[in-house]
Amino acid sequence: MNQGYPRLLGDIGGTNARWAWQESAGADLEDISVQPCEANASLQDSASSYLLTHGRKQPRWACIGIAAAVTGDAVHMTNSSWRFSISEFKEALGLERCLVINDFTALALSLPALKPVDLRAVGGGVAMPGAAIALLGPGTGLGISGLVRGAGGGYTALSGEGGHATLAAMDAQQAQLLGILRQRFSHVSAERVLSGAGLVNLYQALCTLHGCATRDLQPADVTDCAIAASDEQCVQTVRYFTQFLGGIAGNLALTLGALGGVYIGGGIVPRLGAAFDEALFRQSFEDKGRYRQMLVDIPVWVITASTPALVGASCALDSVIET
């Protein structure tokens, strides 16, 4: 049965728009493409440009995973100027069905399909089959999601905006840094630290704390200097970033009871490579007092696959067919 094909699949972040084409059920994704969001004025322009570039005439169904809260027809991206109406987008592209979901919901739906080659293990024990799974990922913003088993045995992806939850300090030094950030932002969310812009915020706060001159750095500059160990403040920035990430990941694992494991997506951690201190991450992840042993046993993986959310977008359309 070829219901809902061909499909246009999108993964839209604050920086890049990723697109793919799926011709039929079970077929590999084709014409995977990455466009800077700033290259197009709107989602519709980006999709139309993709279809024109690859000579694709008419998708029947589409699923877009987008870095925004999707609560109705009007979608406003958090870290991009793009705004659109789902119904108008559907009509403009002549689609029979158009599903728009949070980008980390799409990524969560891809997790059961990931292979060992798509992952890098970061300690812990063995995942419990059928248990809840946690997902978080620092990139342009901080995405958070998870998977829980439904009554029918399949997984349901959680959709939320946990990246905007208040960030808490785990020790006195972190409290000092958050105090400095609180002078700039009325609310210091996890995303204010655990994101590309968050790396710069954290770097600037450390320079203020240590009385150092602040250089005008972009997120990639911070990570590059940390990897090269050429700037001590950048090295410390990545260390604190890792600590905060471990703490938030541990909180999420406790909240969901994620004995099925924790997955880290987004572009920052894979980019860090060996500069990502796995032992430091695990220390913060497991530092949960009376529930430390529970966290010690939970496995963590970094997602290294390049476009898993596009697979998740197709899975989301499959679930529409099943229901």
mmCIF file of C-alpha atoms in Angstrom:
data_model
loop_
_atom_site.group_PDB
_atom_site.id
_atom_site.type_symbol
_atom_site.label_atom_id
_atom_site.label_comp_id
_atom_site.label_asym_id
_atom_site.label_seq_id
_atom_site.Cartn_x
_atom_site.Cartn_y
_atom_site.Cartn_z
ATOM 1 C CA MET A 1 0.000 0.000 0.000
ATOM 2 C CA ASN A 2 1.417 3.379 -1.013
ATOM 3 C CA GLN A 3 -0.901 5.682 0.880
ATOM 4 C CA GLY A 4 0.521 9.107 1.560
ATOM 5 C CA TYR A 5 3.370 8.972 -0.961
ATOM 6 C CA PRO A 6 5.424 10.599 -2.276
ATOM 7 C CA ARG A 7 6.329 12.539 0.847
ATOM 8 C CA LEU A 8 8.101 15.816 1.493
ATOM 9 C CA LEU A 9 9.918 15.680 4.834
ATOM 10 C CA GLY A 10 11.387 18.660 6.644
ATOM 11 C CA ASP A 11 13.490 19.304 9.731
ATOM 12 C CA ILE A 12 13.528 23.036 10.385
ATOM 13 C CA GLY A 13 15.848 24.413 13.050
ATOM 14 C CA GLY A 14 16.731 27.951 13.978
ATOM 15 C CA THR A 15 19.725 27.937 11.624
ATOM 16 C CA ASN A 16 19.150 25.349 8.883
ATOM 17 C CA ALA A 17 16.258 23.792 6.979
ATOM 18 C CA ARG A 18 16.776 20.136 6.085
ATOM 19 C CA TRP A 19 14.588 18.525 3.436
ATOM 20 C CA ALA A 20 14.173 15.041 2.008
ATOM 21 C CA TRP A 21 11.959 13.150 -0.419
ATOM 22 C CA GLN A 22 10.488 9.687 0.150
ATOM 23 C CA GLU A 23 9.010 8.125 -2.954
ATOM 24 C CA SER A 24 7.233 5.089 -1.501
ATOM 25 C CA ALA A 25 6.706 3.029 1.648
ATOM 26 C CA GLY A 26 9.982 1.596 2.936
ATOM 27 C CA ALA A 27 12.049 3.560 0.425
ATOM 28 C CA ASP A 28 15.240 5.314 1.475
ATOM 29 C CA LEU A 29 15.130 9.082 1.845
ATOM 30 C CA GLU A 30 16.361 10.825 -1.297
ATOM 31 C CA ASP A 31 17.667 14.264 -2.225
ATOM 32 C CA ILE A 32 18.558 15.140 1.360
ATOM 33 C CA SER A 33 19.401 18.828 1.354
ATOM 34 C CA VAL A 34 20.453 21.444 3.906
ATOM 35 C CA GLN A 35 19.596 25.109 3.351
ATOM 36 C CA PRO A 36 20.404 28.046 5.638
ATOM 37 C CA CYS A 37 17.095 29.420 6.882
ATOM 38 C CA GLU A 38 18.275 32.931 6.093
ATOM 39 C CA ALA A 39 18.526 31.951 2.398
ATOM 40 C CA ASN A 40 14.730 32.045 2.126
ATOM 41 C CA ALA A 41 12.120 34.473 3.406
ATOM 42 C CA SER A 42 9.671 31.793 4.516
ATOM 43 C CA LEU A 43 9.076 28.083 4.992
ATOM 44 C CA GLN A 44 7.056 27.993 1.775
ATOM 45 C CA ASP A 45 9.918 29.591 -0.172
ATOM 46 C CA SER A 46 12.369 27.082 1.291
ATOM 47 C CA ALA A 47 10.164 24.100 0.415
ATOM 48 C CA SER A 48 9.449 25.403 -3.092
ATOM 49 C CA SER A 49 13.145 26.041 -3.701
ATOM 50 C CA TYR A 50 13.968 22.497 -2.597
ATOM 51 C CA LEU A 51 11.335 20.927 -4.865
ATOM 52 C CA LEU A 52 12.442 23.033 -7.840
ATOM 53 C CA THR A 53 16.137 22.318 -7.307
ATOM 54 C CA HIS A 54 15.585 18.556 -7.227
ATOM 55 C CA GLY A 55 12.939 18.409 -9.936
ATOM 56 C CA ARG A 56 10.253 17.069 -7.619
ATOM 57 C CA LYS A 57 6.815 18.003 -8.853
ATOM 58 C CA GLN A 58 4.078 17.163 -6.348
ATOM 59 C CA PRO A 59 4.316 15.528 -2.934
ATOM 60 C CA ARG A 60 1.050 14.111 -1.629
ATOM 61 C CA TRP A 61 1.833 14.256 2.064
ATOM 62 C CA ALA A 62 4.325 16.301 4.064
ATOM 63 C CA CYS A 63 5.597 16.315 7.619
ATOM 64 C CA ILE A 64 7.614 19.202 8.980
ATOM 65 C CA GLY A 65 9.477 18.997 12.272
ATOM 66 C CA ILE A 66 10.053 22.578 13.373
ATOM 67 C CA ALA A 67 11.841 24.316 16.233
ATOM 68 C CA ALA A 68 8.701 25.862 17.678
ATOM 69 C CA ALA A 69 5.746 25.082 19.869
ATOM 70 C CA VAL A 70 2.960 23.818 17.587
ATOM 71 C CA THR A 71 -0.371 24.505 19.273
ATOM 72 C CA GLY A 72 -2.600 25.545 16.382
ATOM 73 C CA ASP A 73 -2.601 26.672 12.768
ATOM 74 C CA ALA A 74 -0.263 29.637 13.302
ATOM 75 C CA VAL A 75 3.365 28.684 13.948
ATOM 76 C CA HIS A 76 5.964 31.186 15.180
ATOM 77 C CA MET A 77 9.550 29.964 15.365
ATOM 78 C CA THR A 78 11.455 30.782 18.548
ATOM 79 C CA ASN A 79 14.932 31.298 17.068
ATOM 80 C CA SER A 80 14.008 32.422 13.551
ATOM 81 C CA SER A 81 11.816 35.097 11.984
ATOM 82 C CA TRP A 82 9.763 32.527 10.053
ATOM 83 C CA ARG A 83 6.035 32.528 10.761
ATOM 84 C CA PHE A 84 3.406 30.637 8.802
ATOM 85 C CA SER A 85 -0.062 29.143 8.703
ATOM 86 C CA ILE A 86 -0.130 25.355 8.395
ATOM 87 C CA SER A 87 -3.328 25.443 6.339
ATOM 88 C CA GLU A 88 -1.939 28.077 3.977
ATOM 89 C CA PHE A 89 1.316 26.134 3.559
ATOM 90 C CA LYS A 90 -0.671 22.982 2.767
ATOM 91 C CA GLU A 91 -2.779 24.806 0.185
ATOM 92 C CA ALA A 92 0.194 26.555 -1.429
ATOM 93 C CA LEU A 93 1.998 23.249 -2.006
ATOM 94 C CA GLY A 94 -1.153 21.387 -3.052
ATOM 95 C CA LEU A 95 -0.783 18.775 -0.314
ATOM 96 C CA GLU A 96 -3.413 16.214 0.618
ATOM 97 C CA ARG A 97 -2.128 16.152 4.179
ATOM 98 C CA CYS A 98 0.361 18.308 6.049
ATOM 99 C CA LEU A 99 1.556 17.450 9.541
ATOM 100 C CA VAL A 100 3.639 19.970 11.497
ATOM 101 C CA ILE A 101 5.245 18.826 14.747
ATOM 102 C CA ASN A 102 7.990 20.008 17.075
ATOM 103 C CA ASP A 103 11.430 19.156 15.700
ATOM 104 C CA PHE A 104 12.388 17.206 18.805
ATOM 105 C CA THR A 105 9.161 15.242 18.625
ATOM 106 C CA ALA A 106 10.304 14.194 15.148
ATOM 107 C CA LEU A 107 13.773 13.358 16.453
ATOM 108 C CA ALA A 108 12.273 11.324 19.303
ATOM 109 C CA LEU A 109 10.230 9.271 16.830
ATOM 110 C CA SER A 110 13.444 8.332 15.018
ATOM 111 C CA LEU A 111 15.171 6.879 18.091
ATOM 112 C CA PRO A 112 13.896 3.269 17.790
ATOM 113 C CA ALA A 113 15.218 3.185 14.201
ATOM 114 C CA LEU A 114 18.757 4.319 15.056
ATOM 115 C CA LYS A 115 21.559 1.782 14.656
ATOM 116 C CA PRO A 116 24.735 1.430 16.780
ATOM 117 C CA VAL A 117 26.705 3.200 14.049
ATOM 118 C CA ASP A 118 24.467 6.255 14.572
ATOM 119 C CA LEU A 119 25.350 6.559 18.268
ATOM 120 C CA ARG A 120 28.272 7.117 20.627
ATOM 121 C CA ALA A 121 27.892 5.616 24.089
ATOM 122 C CA VAL A 122 28.520 7.821 27.137
ATOM 123 C CA GLY A 123 28.571 5.324 29.984
ATOM 124 C CA GLY A 124 25.839 3.737 32.037
ATOM 125 C CA GLY A 125 24.378 0.262 32.009
ATOM 126 C CA VAL A 126 21.943 -1.521 29.710
ATOM 127 C CA ALA A 127 18.668 0.036 28.574
ATOM 128 C CA MET A 128 15.505 -1.552 29.923
ATOM 129 C CA PRO A 129 13.338 -2.724 26.991
ATOM 130 C CA GLY A 130 10.017 -0.893 26.774
ATOM 131 C CA ALA A 131 10.949 1.734 29.373
ATOM 132 C CA ALA A 132 10.665 5.477 28.823
ATOM 133 C CA ILE A 133 13.395 7.173 26.788
ATOM 134 C CA ALA A 134 14.640 10.744 27.267
ATOM 135 C CA LEU A 135 15.945 13.077 24.571
ATOM 136 C CA LEU A 136 17.592 16.474 24.751
ATOM 137 C CA GLY A 137 19.795 18.376 22.377
ATOM 138 C CA PRO A 138 21.611 21.707 22.437
ATOM 139 C CA GLY A 139 21.866 23.401 19.057
ATOM 140 C CA THR A 140 20.533 26.787 18.001
ATOM 141 C CA GLY A 141 18.166 26.261 20.955
ATOM 142 C CA LEU A 142 17.670 23.449 23.466
ATOM 143 C CA GLY A 143 15.198 20.781 22.416
ATOM 144 C CA ILE A 144 13.725 18.330 24.907
ATOM 145 C CA SER A 145 11.434 15.361 24.285
ATOM 146 C CA GLY A 146 11.037 11.695 25.091
ATOM 147 C CA LEU A 147 9.255 8.465 24.262
ATOM 148 C CA VAL A 148 6.796 6.588 26.475
ATOM 149 C CA ARG A 149 4.994 3.322 25.783
ATOM 150 C CA GLY A 150 1.296 3.592 24.971
ATOM 151 C CA ALA A 151 -1.466 1.134 25.803
ATOM 152 C CA GLY A 152 -1.048 -0.542 22.404
ATOM 153 C CA GLY A 153 2.651 -1.193 22.959
ATOM 154 C CA GLY A 154 3.968 1.467 20.591
ATOM 155 C CA TYR A 155 5.877 4.573 21.590
ATOM 156 C CA THR A 156 4.316 8.012 21.951
ATOM 157 C CA ALA A 157 6.590 11.031 21.520
ATOM 158 C CA LEU A 158 6.311 13.840 24.044
ATOM 159 C CA SER A 159 6.044 17.403 22.801
ATOM 160 C CA GLY A 160 7.043 20.292 25.036
ATOM 161 C CA GLU A 161 9.310 23.283 25.560
ATOM 162 C CA GLY A 162 11.468 22.012 28.406
ATOM 163 C CA GLY A 163 14.447 23.991 27.144
ATOM 164 C CA HIS A 164 12.767 27.099 28.534
ATOM 165 C CA ALA A 165 12.455 25.701 32.061
ATOM 166 C CA THR A 166 14.417 27.570 34.740
ATOM 167 C CA LEU A 167 18.067 26.547 35.028
ATOM 168 C CA ALA A 168 19.252 25.727 38.556
ATOM 169 C CA ALA A 169 22.783 25.768 39.974
ATOM 170 C CA MET A 170 24.334 22.608 41.391
ATOM 171 C CA ASP A 171 27.166 24.319 43.296
ATOM 172 C CA ALA A 172 28.358 27.747 44.434
ATOM 173 C CA GLN A 173 30.354 28.475 41.265
ATOM 174 C CA GLN A 174 27.401 27.714 39.023
ATOM 175 C CA ALA A 175 25.276 29.951 41.249
ATOM 176 C CA GLN A 176 27.715 32.818 40.667
ATOM 177 C CA LEU A 177 27.517 32.351 36.908
ATOM 178 C CA LEU A 178 23.727 32.219 36.940
ATOM 179 C CA GLY A 179 23.699 35.350 39.105
ATOM 180 C CA ILE A 180 25.671 37.195 36.428
ATOM 181 C CA LEU A 181 23.350 35.912 33.698
ATOM 182 C CA ARG A 182 20.322 36.903 35.768
ATOM 183 C CA GLN A 183 21.488 40.504 35.575
ATOM 184 C CA ARG A 184 21.143 40.273 31.770
ATOM 185 C CA PHE A 185 18.034 38.112 31.488
ATOM 186 C CA SER A 186 14.956 38.331 33.657
ATOM 187 C CA HIS A 187 14.625 34.557 33.360
ATOM 188 C CA VAL A 188 17.643 32.273 32.950
ATOM 189 C CA SER A 189 16.303 29.211 31.190
ATOM 190 C CA ALA A 190 18.317 26.114 30.387
ATOM 191 C CA GLU A 191 18.492 27.320 26.777
ATOM 192 C CA ARG A 192 20.298 30.506 27.897
ATOM 193 C CA VAL A 193 23.308 28.259 28.610
ATOM 194 C CA LEU A 194 22.728 25.012 26.697
ATOM 195 C CA SER A 195 22.623 26.291 23.110
ATOM 196 C CA GLY A 196 24.845 28.022 20.597
ATOM 197 C CA ALA A 197 23.996 31.459 21.958
ATOM 198 C CA GLY A 198 24.213 29.926 25.425
ATOM 199 C CA LEU A 199 27.878 29.055 24.901
ATOM 200 C CA VAL A 200 28.571 32.731 24.247
ATOM 201 C CA ASN A 201 26.452 33.774 27.255
ATOM 202 C CA LEU A 202 28.383 31.360 29.451
ATOM 203 C CA TYR A 203 31.741 32.505 28.066
ATOM 204 C CA GLN A 204 30.882 36.153 28.749
ATOM 205 C CA ALA A 205 29.689 35.344 32.272
ATOM 206 C CA LEU A 206 32.948 33.510 33.006
ATOM 207 C CA CYS A 207 34.989 36.455 31.734
ATOM 208 C CA THR A 208 32.993 38.754 34.015
ATOM 209 C CA LEU A 209 33.449 36.416 36.977
ATOM 210 C CA HIS A 210 37.213 36.121 36.426
ATOM 211 C CA GLY A 211 37.770 39.782 35.497
ATOM 212 C CA CYS A 212 38.976 38.903 31.990
ATOM 213 C CA ALA A 213 38.535 40.915 28.812
ATOM 214 C CA THR A 214 35.685 39.537 26.719
ATOM 215 C CA ARG A 215 36.389 38.811 23.067
ATOM 216 C CA ASP A 216 33.672 39.068 20.425
ATOM 217 C CA LEU A 217 33.222 35.342 19.792
ATOM 218 C CA GLN A 218 30.629 33.321 17.916
ATOM 219 C CA PRO A 219 29.513 29.902 19.238
ATOM 220 C CA ALA A 220 31.824 28.099 16.796
ATOM 221 C CA ASP A 221 34.744 30.235 18.010
ATOM 222 C CA VAL A 222 34.114 29.145 21.596
ATOM 223 C CA THR A 223 34.060 25.451 20.705
ATOM 224 C CA ASP A 224 37.050 25.739 18.343
ATOM 225 C CA CYS A 225 39.152 27.472 21.003
ATOM 226 C CA ALA A 226 38.103 24.883 23.572
ATOM 227 C CA ILE A 227 39.000 22.003 21.243
ATOM 228 C CA ALA A 228 42.392 23.596 20.514
ATOM 229 C CA ALA A 229 42.849 24.530 24.215
ATOM 230 C CA SER A 230 43.940 27.972 22.987
ATOM 231 C CA ASP A 231 41.769 30.046 25.359
ATOM 232 C CA GLU A 232 41.317 29.074 29.006
ATOM 233 C CA GLN A 233 37.970 30.849 29.314
ATOM 234 C CA CYS A 234 36.640 28.855 26.348
ATOM 235 C CA VAL A 235 37.957 25.636 27.874
ATOM 236 C CA GLN A 236 36.161 26.472 31.122
ATOM 237 C CA THR A 237 33.031 27.448 29.187
ATOM 238 C CA VAL A 238 32.809 23.982 27.661
ATOM 239 C CA ARG A 239 33.435 22.385 31.065
ATOM 240 C CA TYR A 240 30.563 24.310 32.650
ATOM 241 C CA PHE A 241 28.413 23.632 29.592
ATOM 242 C CA THR A 242 29.084 19.916 30.082
ATOM 243 C CA GLN A 243 28.231 20.104 33.783
ATOM 244 C CA PHE A 244 24.965 21.936 33.166
ATOM 245 C CA LEU A 245 24.053 19.501 30.391
ATOM 246 C CA GLY A 246 24.703 16.529 32.654
ATOM 247 C CA GLY A 247 22.544 18.019 35.383
ATOM 248 C CA ILE A 248 19.632 18.769 33.051
ATOM 249 C CA ALA A 249 19.901 15.330 31.440
ATOM 250 C CA GLY A 250 19.800 13.701 34.868
ATOM 251 C CA ASN A 251 16.753 15.744 35.853
ATOM 252 C CA LEU A 252 14.991 14.683 32.660
ATOM 253 C CA ALA A 253 15.871 11.033 33.240
ATOM 254 C CA LEU A 254 14.405 11.208 36.752
ATOM 255 C CA THR A 255 11.282 13.039 35.577
ATOM 256 C CA LEU A 256 10.497 10.491 32.859
ATOM 257 C CA GLY A 257 11.874 7.445 34.630
ATOM 258 C CA ALA A 258 14.004 7.009 31.519
ATOM 259 C CA LEU A 259 15.367 3.528 32.170
ATOM 260 C CA GLY A 260 15.328 3.076 28.386
ATOM 261 C CA GLY A 261 18.213 5.522 28.158
ATOM 262 C CA VAL A 262 18.976 9.149 27.407
ATOM 263 C CA TYR A 263 19.851 10.405 23.921
ATOM 264 C CA ILE A 264 21.707 13.652 23.202
ATOM 265 C CA GLY A 265 20.954 15.276 19.852
ATOM 266 C CA GLY A 266 21.653 18.722 18.441
ATOM 267 C CA GLY A 267 24.797 19.901 16.723
ATOM 268 C CA ILE A 268 26.994 21.081 19.591
ATOM 269 C CA VAL A 269 28.008 17.911 21.446
ATOM 270 C CA PRO A 270 28.993 15.927 18.308
ATOM 271 C CA ARG A 271 31.046 18.941 17.185
ATOM 272 C CA LEU A 272 32.964 18.983 20.475
ATOM 273 C CA GLY A 273 34.307 15.470 19.909
ATOM 274 C CA ALA A 274 36.984 14.614 22.474
ATOM 275 C CA ALA A 275 36.557 18.037 24.119
ATOM 276 C CA PHE A 276 33.249 16.757 25.503
ATOM 277 C CA ASP A 277 34.343 15.397 28.890
ATOM 278 C CA GLU A 278 32.238 12.267 29.251
ATOM 279 C CA ALA A 279 33.390 11.633 32.826
ATOM 280 C CA LEU A 280 32.421 15.171 33.847
ATOM 281 C CA PHE A 281 29.052 14.756 32.143
ATOM 282 C CA ARG A 282 28.391 11.451 33.937
ATOM 283 C CA GLN A 283 29.411 12.972 37.279
ATOM 284 C CA SER A 284 26.793 15.728 36.942
ATOM 285 C CA PHE A 285 24.251 13.337 35.410
ATOM 286 C CA GLU A 286 24.545 10.894 38.316
ATOM 287 C CA ASP A 287 24.790 13.456 41.147
ATOM 288 C CA LYS A 288 21.180 13.031 42.295
ATOM 289 C CA GLY A 289 21.557 12.154 45.964
ATOM 290 C CA ARG A 290 19.463 9.191 47.060
ATOM 291 C CA TYR A 291 18.689 8.290 43.431
ATOM 292 C CA ARG A 292 22.315 8.251 42.313
ATOM 293 C CA GLN A 293 22.366 4.510 41.623
ATOM 294 C CA MET A 294 19.352 4.779 39.339
ATOM 295 C CA LEU A 295 21.241 7.330 37.231
ATOM 296 C CA VAL A 296 24.465 5.287 37.289
ATOM 297 C CA ASP A 297 22.590 2.460 35.577
ATOM 298 C CA ILE A 298 20.971 4.589 32.842
ATOM 299 C CA PRO A 299 22.846 4.538 29.510
ATOM 300 C CA VAL A 300 23.432 7.746 27.570
ATOM 301 C CA TRP A 301 24.166 8.061 23.860
ATOM 302 C CA VAL A 302 25.214 10.963 21.655
ATOM 303 C CA ILE A 303 23.407 10.858 18.309
ATOM 304 C CA THR A 304 25.968 11.077 15.504
ATOM 305 C CA ALA A 305 23.597 10.427 12.561
ATOM 306 C CA SER A 306 23.312 13.459 10.285
ATOM 307 C CA THR A 307 19.553 13.704 9.593
ATOM 308 C CA PRO A 308 17.595 11.407 11.951
ATOM 309 C CA ALA A 309 14.692 13.829 12.442
ATOM 310 C CA LEU A 310 13.749 13.398 8.773
ATOM 311 C CA VAL A 311 13.260 9.687 9.454
ATOM 312 C CA GLY A 312 11.167 10.645 12.476
ATOM 313 C CA ALA A 313 9.014 12.913 10.318
ATOM 314 C CA SER A 314 8.172 9.956 8.090
ATOM 315 C CA CYS A 315 7.412 7.859 11.187
ATOM 316 C CA ALA A 316 4.963 10.554 12.286
ATOM 317 C CA LEU A 317 3.088 10.212 8.986
ATOM 318 C CA ASP A 318 3.089 6.427 9.371
ATOM 319 C CA SER A 319 1.321 6.837 12.703
ATOM 320 C CA VAL A 320 -1.354 8.932 10.992
ATOM 321 C CA ILE A 321 -2.012 6.055 8.578
ATOM 322 C CA GLU A 322 -2.178 3.538 11.437
ATOM 323 C CA THR A 323 -4.795 5.563 13.286
#
